[in-house]
Tab-separated table of C-alpha atoms and ligand atoms in Angstrom:
chain	number	residue	atom	x	y	z
A	1	MET	CA	25.821	38.037	-116.705
A	2	GLU	CA	27.548	35.016	-115.226
A	3	LEU	CA	30.131	35.111	-112.474
A	4	THR	CA	33.632	36.012	-114.199
A	5	ASN	CA	32.064	38.678	-116.334
A	6	LEU	CA	30.332	39.573	-113.294
A	7	ALA	CA	34.061	39.811	-111.482
A	8	LYS	CA	34.776	41.250	-114.386
A	9	SER	CA	32.869	44.536	-114.810
A	10	LEU	CA	33.248	44.714	-111.108
A	11	VAL	CA	37.029	45.218	-111.311
A	12	ALA	CA	36.925	47.734	-114.168
A	13	PHE	CA	35.338	50.367	-111.802
A	14	ARG	CA	38.462	52.791	-110.425
A	15	THR	CA	37.333	53.470	-106.861
A	16	GLU	CA	40.714	53.332	-105.332
A	17	VAL	CA	40.379	55.294	-101.838
A	18	PRO	CA	42.010	57.730	-101.877
A	19	PRO	CA	40.084	59.764	-103.022
A	20	GLY	CA	37.116	57.178	-103.382
A	21	ASP	CA	34.635	57.178	-106.656
A	22	GLU	CA	33.007	54.565	-105.621
A	23	GLU	CA	29.302	55.413	-106.408
A	24	GLU	CA	29.417	54.569	-110.297
A	25	CYS	CA	30.095	50.739	-108.526
A	26	ALA	CA	27.230	51.047	-106.417
A	27	LYS	CA	24.912	51.937	-108.470
A	28	PHE	CA	26.163	49.199	-111.201
A	29	VAL	CA	25.778	46.723	-108.448
A	30	ARG	CA	21.933	48.490	-107.174
A	31	ASP	CA	20.953	47.497	-110.642
A	32	VAL	CA	21.936	44.274	-110.797
A	33	ILE	CA	20.601	43.645	-107.387
A	34	ALA	CA	17.197	45.247	-108.817
A	35	ASP	CA	17.287	43.436	-112.201
A	36	MET	CA	17.180	39.576	-109.753
A	37	LYS	CA	13.320	40.255	-109.379
A	38	ILE	CA	13.587	38.554	-105.704
A	39	GLU	CA	10.163	38.932	-103.588
A	40	GLY	CA	10.525	42.494	-101.256
A	41	THR	CA	13.628	43.489	-102.469
A	42	GLU	CA	14.322	47.181	-101.371
A	43	VAL	CA	17.547	49.100	-102.385
A	44	THR	CA	19.027	52.006	-101.710
A	45	LEU	CA	22.143	53.909	-102.422
A	46	ASP	CA	23.506	56.175	-99.846
A	47	LYS	CA	25.730	58.917	-100.967
A	48	PHE	CA	26.897	60.173	-98.780
A	49	GLU	CA	29.291	62.279	-100.284
A	50	HIS	CA	30.223	63.858	-103.465
A	51	ARG	CA	30.868	60.865	-105.245
A	52	ARG	CA	30.257	58.245	-103.306
A	53	ALA	CA	27.853	55.720	-102.498
A	54	ASN	CA	27.343	52.205	-100.317
A	55	VAL	CA	23.987	49.972	-101.719
A	56	VAL	CA	22.296	48.438	-99.182
A	57	ALA	CA	19.946	45.555	-100.362
A	58	ARG	CA	17.870	43.968	-98.099
A	59	MET	CA	14.876	41.122	-99.908
A	60	GLY	CA	12.797	39.114	-99.209
A	61	PRO	CA	10.727	38.655	-95.375
A	62	GLN	CA	11.820	41.127	-92.546
A	63	GLU	CA	13.050	38.666	-89.694
A	64	PRO	CA	16.216	38.471	-89.706
A	65	GLY	CA	18.295	36.270	-91.526
A	66	LEU	CA	21.623	36.366	-93.008
A	67	LEU	CA	23.755	39.260	-94.230
A	68	LEU	CA	26.254	39.582	-96.990
A	69	GLY	CA	28.648	42.153	-97.614
A	70	GLY	CA	31.899	43.520	-98.455
A	71	HIS	CA	33.738	46.333	-99.944
A	72	LEU	CA	33.415	48.403	-103.351
A	73	ASP	CA	36.540	50.425	-103.214
A	74	VAL	CA	39.756	48.985	-103.612
A	75	VAL	CA	43.472	50.928	-102.745
A	76	PRO	CA	45.252	52.696	-105.226
A	77	ALA	CA	46.718	50.758	-108.286
A	78	GLY	CA	49.723	53.117	-108.295
A	79	ASP	CA	52.325	53.030	-110.455
A	80	GLU	CA	50.653	51.500	-113.679
A	81	SER	CA	53.445	50.693	-115.204
A	82	ALA	CA	54.906	48.022	-113.521
A	83	TRP	CA	52.050	46.002	-113.527
A	84	SER	CA	52.299	43.143	-116.362
A	85	HIS	CA	48.197	43.429	-116.389
A	86	PRO	CA	47.126	46.807	-116.543
A	87	PRO	CA	45.318	47.055	-112.870
A	88	PHE	CA	41.640	47.791	-114.203
A	89	ASP	CA	41.148	45.771	-117.310
A	90	ALA	CA	40.109	42.921	-115.768
A	91	SER	CA	41.850	40.565	-117.534
A	92	LEU	CA	41.904	36.514	-117.815
A	93	SER	CA	45.061	34.306	-117.714
A	94	ASP	CA	45.469	31.059	-116.753
A	95	GLY	CA	42.811	30.377	-115.126
A	96	LYS	CA	43.113	34.310	-113.099
A	97	LEU	CA	41.454	37.350	-113.219
A	98	PHE	CA	43.801	39.845	-112.920
A	99	GLY	CA	43.338	43.319	-111.541
A	100	ARG	CA	43.094	45.742	-108.165
A	101	GLY	CA	40.461	44.626	-106.706
A	102	ALA	CA	40.655	41.240	-107.939
A	103	ALA	CA	41.242	39.764	-104.416
A	104	ASP	CA	40.381	42.747	-102.096
A	105	MET	CA	37.677	41.971	-103.170
A	106	LYS	CA	35.316	42.987	-106.099
A	107	ALA	CA	35.216	38.455	-106.630
A	108	GLY	CA	34.097	38.203	-103.010
A	109	LEU	CA	31.312	40.526	-104.369
A	110	ALA	CA	30.566	38.644	-107.838
A	111	ALA	CA	31.158	35.566	-105.950
A	112	MET	CA	27.722	37.521	-102.858
A	113	LEU	CA	25.305	38.029	-105.748
A	114	LYS	CA	25.735	35.721	-107.722
A	115	ALA	CA	24.638	33.445	-104.487
A	116	ILE	CA	22.299	35.742	-103.817
A	117	GLU	CA	20.623	34.877	-107.524
A	118	ALA	CA	20.633	31.409	-107.697
A	119	ALA	CA	19.127	30.780	-103.824
A	120	ALA	CA	16.988	33.367	-103.089
A	121	LYS	CA	15.888	34.464	-107.442
A	122	ASN	CA	12.161	32.508	-107.720
A	123	LYS	CA	11.893	31.368	-104.106
A	124	LYS	CA	9.863	31.689	-101.296
A	125	LEU	CA	12.166	33.380	-98.330
A	126	LYS	CA	11.468	32.180	-95.187
A	127	ARG	CA	14.126	35.182	-93.313
A	128	GLY	CA	15.382	38.217	-94.834
A	129	LEU	CA	18.523	37.914	-96.879
A	130	LEU	CA	20.522	41.489	-96.629
A	131	PHE	CA	23.135	42.713	-99.221
A	132	VAL	CA	26.150	45.680	-98.095
A	133	GLY	CA	28.321	47.112	-100.703
A	134	THR	CA	30.715	49.786	-98.555
A	135	ALA	CA	32.011	52.833	-99.959
A	136	GLY	CA	35.711	53.636	-97.685
A	137	GLU	CA	36.861	50.307	-95.938
A	138	GLU	CA	40.648	51.088	-96.645
A	139	MET	CA	39.484	54.054	-94.864
A	140	GLY	CA	38.590	53.679	-91.308
A	141	PHE	CA	35.448	52.185	-92.242
A	142	GLU	CA	33.856	55.633	-93.734
A	143	GLY	CA	30.891	53.669	-95.889
A	144	LEU	CA	29.732	51.391	-93.124
A	145	LYS	CA	30.045	54.052	-90.419
A	146	SER	CA	27.904	55.990	-92.574
A	147	VAL	CA	25.878	52.811	-93.062
A	148	LEU	CA	25.560	51.811	-89.659
A	149	ASP	CA	24.791	55.447	-88.249
A	150	GLN	CA	21.248	56.006	-90.993
A	151	ARG	CA	20.059	52.420	-89.775
A	152	LEU	CA	20.111	51.352	-93.335
A	153	VAL	CA	21.404	48.046	-91.508
A	154	GLY	CA	19.635	48.148	-88.262
A	155	GLU	CA	20.584	46.380	-84.875
A	156	GLY	CA	20.065	43.271	-84.750
A	157	SER	CA	18.904	43.071	-88.128
A	158	ALA	CA	20.428	40.111	-89.960
A	159	ILE	CA	21.208	36.561	-87.756
A	160	PHE	CA	24.561	36.435	-89.224
A	161	GLY	CA	27.265	38.230	-91.624
A	162	VAL	CA	29.315	37.175	-93.371
A	163	LEU	CA	31.770	39.515	-95.281
A	164	GLY	CA	33.794	38.266	-98.417
A	165	GLU	CA	37.291	39.707	-98.005
A	166	PRO	CA	40.506	37.619	-99.513
A	167	THR	CA	40.576	33.831	-97.251
A	168	GLY	CA	41.209	31.164	-99.206
A	169	LEU	CA	37.523	30.602	-98.359
A	170	ARG	CA	38.437	29.595	-94.768
A	171	PRO	CA	36.787	31.218	-91.752
A	172	VAL	CA	38.000	33.693	-90.076
A	173	ARG	CA	36.452	34.558	-86.942
A	174	ALA	CA	38.667	36.780	-85.065
A	175	HIS	CA	41.222	39.205	-85.247
A	176	ARG	CA	42.683	42.285	-83.159
A	177	GLY	CA	40.831	45.580	-82.802
A	178	GLY	CA	43.288	48.583	-84.609
A	179	ALA	CA	44.118	51.909	-83.171
A	180	THR	CA	46.165	55.109	-85.027
A	181	PHE	CA	47.579	57.435	-82.965
A	182	THR	CA	49.956	60.386	-83.634
A	183	VAL	CA	52.805	61.575	-80.919
A	184	THR	CA	53.417	65.001	-81.601
A	185	PHE	CA	57.032	66.495	-79.484
A	186	ARG	CA	57.536	70.306	-78.983
A	187	GLY	CA	60.966	71.019	-78.271
A	188	SER	CA	62.093	74.221	-79.188
A	189	SER	CA	64.869	75.203	-82.023
A	190	GLY	CA	67.767	77.348	-82.491
A	191	HIS	CA	71.140	76.983	-84.761
A	192	ALA	CA	72.248	73.469	-85.462
A	193	SER	CA	75.550	74.777	-84.096
A	194	LYS	CA	74.475	75.700	-80.560
A	195	PRO	CA	72.692	72.155	-79.917
A	196	GLU	CA	72.435	73.283	-75.883
A	197	LEU	CA	70.118	76.317	-76.634
A	198	GLY	CA	66.785	74.508	-78.034
A	199	VAL	CA	65.747	71.503	-77.395
A	200	ASN	CA	65.707	69.320	-80.108
A	201	ALA	CA	62.227	67.558	-80.668
A	202	ILE	CA	63.930	64.179	-83.004
A	203	GLU	CA	65.429	63.613	-80.283
A	204	GLU	CA	62.577	63.570	-78.186
A	205	CYS	CA	61.106	61.015	-80.536
A	206	ALA	CA	63.761	58.837	-80.565
A	207	ARG	CA	63.630	58.790	-76.434
A	208	PHE	CA	59.858	58.020	-76.979
A	209	VAL	CA	60.691	55.398	-79.649
A	210	ASP	CA	62.820	53.611	-77.311
A	211	GLY	CA	60.267	53.770	-74.214
A	212	LEU	CA	57.978	52.603	-76.365
A	213	ALA	CA	59.626	49.169	-77.376
A	214	ALA	CA	60.443	49.298	-73.737
A	215	TRP	CA	56.259	49.032	-73.108
A	216	SER	CA	55.655	46.551	-75.848
A	217	SER	CA	57.511	43.870	-74.488
A	218	GLY	CA	56.295	44.284	-70.942
A	219	VAL	CA	53.294	44.722	-72.908
A	220	ALA	CA	53.812	41.240	-74.527
A	221	ALA	CA	53.751	39.347	-71.694
A	222	THR	CA	49.566	39.091	-71.986
A	223	THR	CA	48.230	37.477	-74.205
A	224	ASP	CA	45.207	35.868	-76.114
A	225	PRO	CA	45.643	31.995	-77.370
A	226	ASP	CA	43.931	33.257	-80.349
A	227	LEU	CA	44.927	36.727	-81.212
A	228	GLY	CA	48.170	37.195	-79.538
A	229	ALA	CA	49.654	40.511	-77.698
A	230	THR	CA	48.649	44.007	-78.339
A	231	ILE	CA	51.137	45.471	-79.872
A	232	ALA	CA	52.369	49.000	-80.726
A	233	THR	CA	54.825	50.078	-84.052
A	234	PRO	CA	55.822	53.133	-84.434
A	235	THR	CA	55.072	53.570	-89.100
A	236	VAL	CA	55.550	56.874	-89.306
A	237	VAL	CA	57.970	60.403	-88.221
A	238	ARG	CA	57.855	63.747	-89.380
A	239	GLY	CA	60.021	66.178	-88.240
A	240	GLY	CA	62.632	69.156	-88.516
A	241	THR	CA	62.810	72.079	-90.851
A	242	LYS	CA	66.591	72.676	-92.656
A	243	SER	CA	69.636	70.555	-91.640
A	244	ASN	CA	71.263	73.669	-89.700
A	245	VAL	CA	68.121	74.037	-87.382
A	246	ILE	CA	67.047	72.357	-84.070
A	247	PRO	CA	63.668	70.368	-85.193
A	248	GLY	CA	61.098	72.191	-82.306
A	249	SER	CA	58.376	70.045	-82.969
A	250	CYS	CA	58.038	66.188	-84.464
A	251	GLU	CA	55.306	64.016	-85.639
A	252	LEU	CA	55.371	59.705	-84.578
A	253	THR	CA	53.042	57.520	-85.828
A	254	VAL	CA	52.340	54.853	-83.990
A	255	ASP	CA	49.957	51.702	-85.285
A	256	SER	CA	48.660	49.662	-82.871
A	257	ARG	CA	46.799	46.241	-82.600
A	258	TRP	CA	45.052	45.050	-79.459
A	259	ILE	CA	43.853	42.077	-78.131
A	260	PRO	CA	39.920	42.052	-76.744
A	261	GLU	CA	40.912	41.624	-73.196
A	262	HIS	CA	43.130	45.288	-73.645
A	263	GLY	CA	41.673	47.753	-75.809
A	264	SER	CA	42.769	51.008	-77.780
A	265	ALA	CA	41.693	52.739	-73.919
A	266	PHE	CA	44.941	49.956	-73.504
A	267	VAL	CA	47.409	51.880	-75.613
A	268	LYS	CA	45.990	54.590	-75.041
A	269	ARG	CA	46.858	54.876	-71.454
A	270	GLY	CA	50.330	52.813	-72.121
A	271	LEU	CA	51.684	55.427	-74.750
A	272	GLU	CA	50.988	58.373	-72.455
A	273	SER	CA	52.844	56.576	-68.996
A	274	VAL	CA	55.788	56.110	-71.723
A	275	ALA	CA	55.850	60.357	-72.378
A	276	ASP	CA	54.631	60.323	-68.377
A	277	SER	CA	58.322	58.344	-67.504
A	278	LEU	CA	60.199	60.531	-69.701
A	279	ARG	CA	58.923	64.044	-68.466
A	280	ARG	CA	59.878	62.503	-65.197
A	281	LYS	CA	63.623	62.259	-65.818
A	282	ASP	CA	63.702	65.720	-68.132
A	283	ARG	CA	61.259	68.867	-66.596
A	284	THR	CA	61.771	69.707	-70.918
A	285	PHE	CA	60.385	66.669	-72.297
A	286	ALA	CA	56.864	67.728	-73.722
A	287	ALA	CA	54.598	64.803	-75.723
A	288	GLU	CA	51.134	64.794	-76.719
A	289	VAL	CA	49.281	61.906	-77.887
A	290	GLU	CA	46.040	61.704	-79.496
A	291	MET	CA	44.095	58.892	-80.898
A	292	LEU	CA	43.441	59.208	-84.856
A	293	TYR	CA	40.892	56.233	-84.984
A	294	GLU	CA	40.541	52.598	-83.814
A	295	THR	CA	38.336	49.571	-85.022
A	296	PRO	CA	37.243	47.083	-83.224
A	297	ALA	CA	38.462	43.512	-82.920
A	298	LEU	CA	36.291	40.429	-83.454
A	299	LYS	CA	36.392	37.399	-80.858
A	300	LEU	CA	33.747	35.374	-81.848
A	301	PRO	CA	34.211	31.584	-79.980
A	302	ARG	CA	34.930	28.302	-81.914
A	303	ASP	CA	31.333	26.942	-80.801
A	304	HIS	CA	29.183	30.131	-81.867
A	305	PRO	CA	26.736	29.373	-84.584
A	306	ALA	CA	28.195	31.866	-87.571
A	307	VAL	CA	31.469	30.074	-87.083
A	308	VAL	CA	30.364	26.363	-86.946
A	309	LEU	CA	27.859	27.552	-90.150
A	310	ALA	CA	30.661	28.972	-91.724
A	311	GLU	CA	32.631	25.680	-91.390
A	312	SER	CA	30.078	23.300	-92.228
A	313	ALA	CA	29.473	25.283	-95.396
A	314	SER	CA	33.635	25.918	-96.813
A	315	GLY	CA	34.761	22.057	-95.185
A	316	ALA	CA	37.593	24.512	-93.668
A	317	ALA	CA	38.329	24.945	-89.546
A	318	SER	CA	38.099	28.546	-88.699
A	319	GLU	CA	40.706	30.533	-87.932
A	320	THR	CA	42.207	33.461	-86.800
A	321	ALA	CA	43.567	37.062	-89.248
A	322	ALA	CA	46.066	39.544	-88.755
A	323	TYR	CA	44.580	42.197	-90.811
A	324	GLY	CA	40.554	44.043	-89.079
A	325	THR	CA	37.516	44.087	-90.857
A	326	GLU	CA	34.380	44.789	-90.947
A	327	ALA	CA	32.814	41.875	-89.398
A	328	ALA	CA	33.979	43.328	-86.293
A	329	LEU	CA	32.168	46.587	-87.252
A	330	TYR	CA	28.804	43.868	-88.042
A	331	THR	CA	29.429	42.083	-84.410
A	332	LYS	CA	29.280	45.237	-82.406
A	333	HIS	CA	26.005	46.119	-84.140
A	334	GLY	CA	24.395	42.714	-83.387
A	335	VAL	CA	25.381	41.245	-86.220
A	336	PRO	CA	27.820	37.922	-85.351
A	337	SER	CA	29.774	38.242	-88.424
A	338	VAL	CA	32.931	35.608	-89.902
A	339	VAL	CA	34.952	36.847	-92.896
A	340	LEU	CA	34.880	34.541	-95.609
A	341	GLY	CA	36.159	35.002	-99.542
A	342	PRO	CA	37.860	33.898	-102.510
A	343	GLY	CA	41.741	34.727	-102.864
A	344	SER	CA	45.012	35.465	-100.881
A	345	ILE	CA	44.928	38.335	-98.312
A	346	LYS	CA	48.561	38.305	-99.739
A	347	GLN	CA	47.075	39.182	-103.311
A	348	ALA	CA	45.395	42.658	-101.650
A	349	HIS	CA	47.345	45.573	-102.469
A	350	MET	CA	49.905	43.999	-105.123
A	351	VAL	CA	50.899	44.793	-108.308
A	352	ASP	CA	49.683	42.150	-110.609
A	353	GLU	CA	46.900	41.142	-107.879
A	354	TYR	CA	44.978	37.987	-109.172
A	355	VAL	CA	42.436	35.132	-106.995
A	356	ARG	CA	41.265	32.063	-109.130
A	357	LEU	CA	38.236	31.965	-110.604
A	358	SER	CA	37.657	28.232	-109.427
A	359	GLU	CA	38.167	30.051	-106.400
A	360	VAL	CA	35.117	32.275	-106.960
A	361	GLN	CA	33.059	29.325	-108.422
A	362	ARG	CA	33.960	27.559	-105.063
A	363	ALA	CA	32.936	31.106	-103.182
A	364	LEU	CA	29.188	31.182	-104.641
A	365	SER	CA	28.628	27.606	-103.534
A	366	ILE	CA	29.837	28.134	-100.073
A	367	TYR	CA	27.465	31.356	-99.955
A	368	VAL	CA	24.390	29.296	-101.683
A	369	LYS	CA	24.597	27.124	-98.647
A	370	MET	CA	25.023	29.530	-95.962
A	371	ILE	CA	22.421	31.441	-98.750
A	372	GLU	CA	19.441	27.431	-97.833
A	373	SER	CA	20.467	27.503	-94.740
A	374	VAL	CA	19.514	31.019	-92.829
A	375	CYS	CA	17.364	31.539	-95.392
A	376	LEU	CA	15.455	29.047	-96.443
A	377	ALA	CA	15.726	26.581	-94.030
B	1	ZN	ZN1	39.333	44.159	-98.121
């Protein structure tokens, strides 16, 4: 199957998460790799939940080489009638492939698979080649966590990794870490006609949000030269039951992006310190901070061999990104990884998402160069 058709086939799988339905797509990728008949190929389908699977393929010798990785899942298409190119039709127009996941990141996966075929088929690999297609990336990296927990990709099992997320073909070598918190406020409910008899949890939340803004501006004084500052942003509020009842509880979600100098524990302590200082002023104030999940930060120095390789293969200088990726998890796992793929992050998660076919073709040649220099040289 040639490149465009492969990308189209991948887009046609409805791998939206939630709910996550990646198994058929993972099986398809497994078969595509098996059909290449590359020497020493071993493909594993990691079925970690009902209808959900990752695919891990190793090719060539055991000697650590290059890891190519990406995710099979996409974010939901939302209201499909808002799309002028139906999200899973994978239609072509104007040199672009349209569809949910076209840019993020099924075109990247297609380019990687075709690059593996072009560089490794009928060749004697000197170092191993790994391909990992994960499920549930858009939901806290659940698929990759399963792959790493089961040691399907062992620590240090590749010298470098590259993730094919949409970076406009410019290598990304650093991004902040992420953490999501909930802060629960406990008031006491009562009739709204007598607010003095209750403790209003929504008002507690409002005071906390003010305190959080003050804490954030203090924290912004420390910056990372590459990544800027740690931020914590209130994103969801849930509270109250009825218009004439003092709300007895309220829950706030805080999204945080932290620099490696700080870490998620620093942010958690910060949120707790905001609550503590409000409690000192008012004994009735009650809030509990809980971290739901976190994702690691990525920070490879400019002169790291993985960055040097990605820059020379792409002909573009490396940069930093605002979003988090699986590259951070691989790097933590002893496989230093960069992010480099076709399409624009601005297209990701949008209606009428697309990727330019010329960019997908260029991605293929970049990945071929990377495979050749790590696994064949
Ligand atoms: Zn993505």
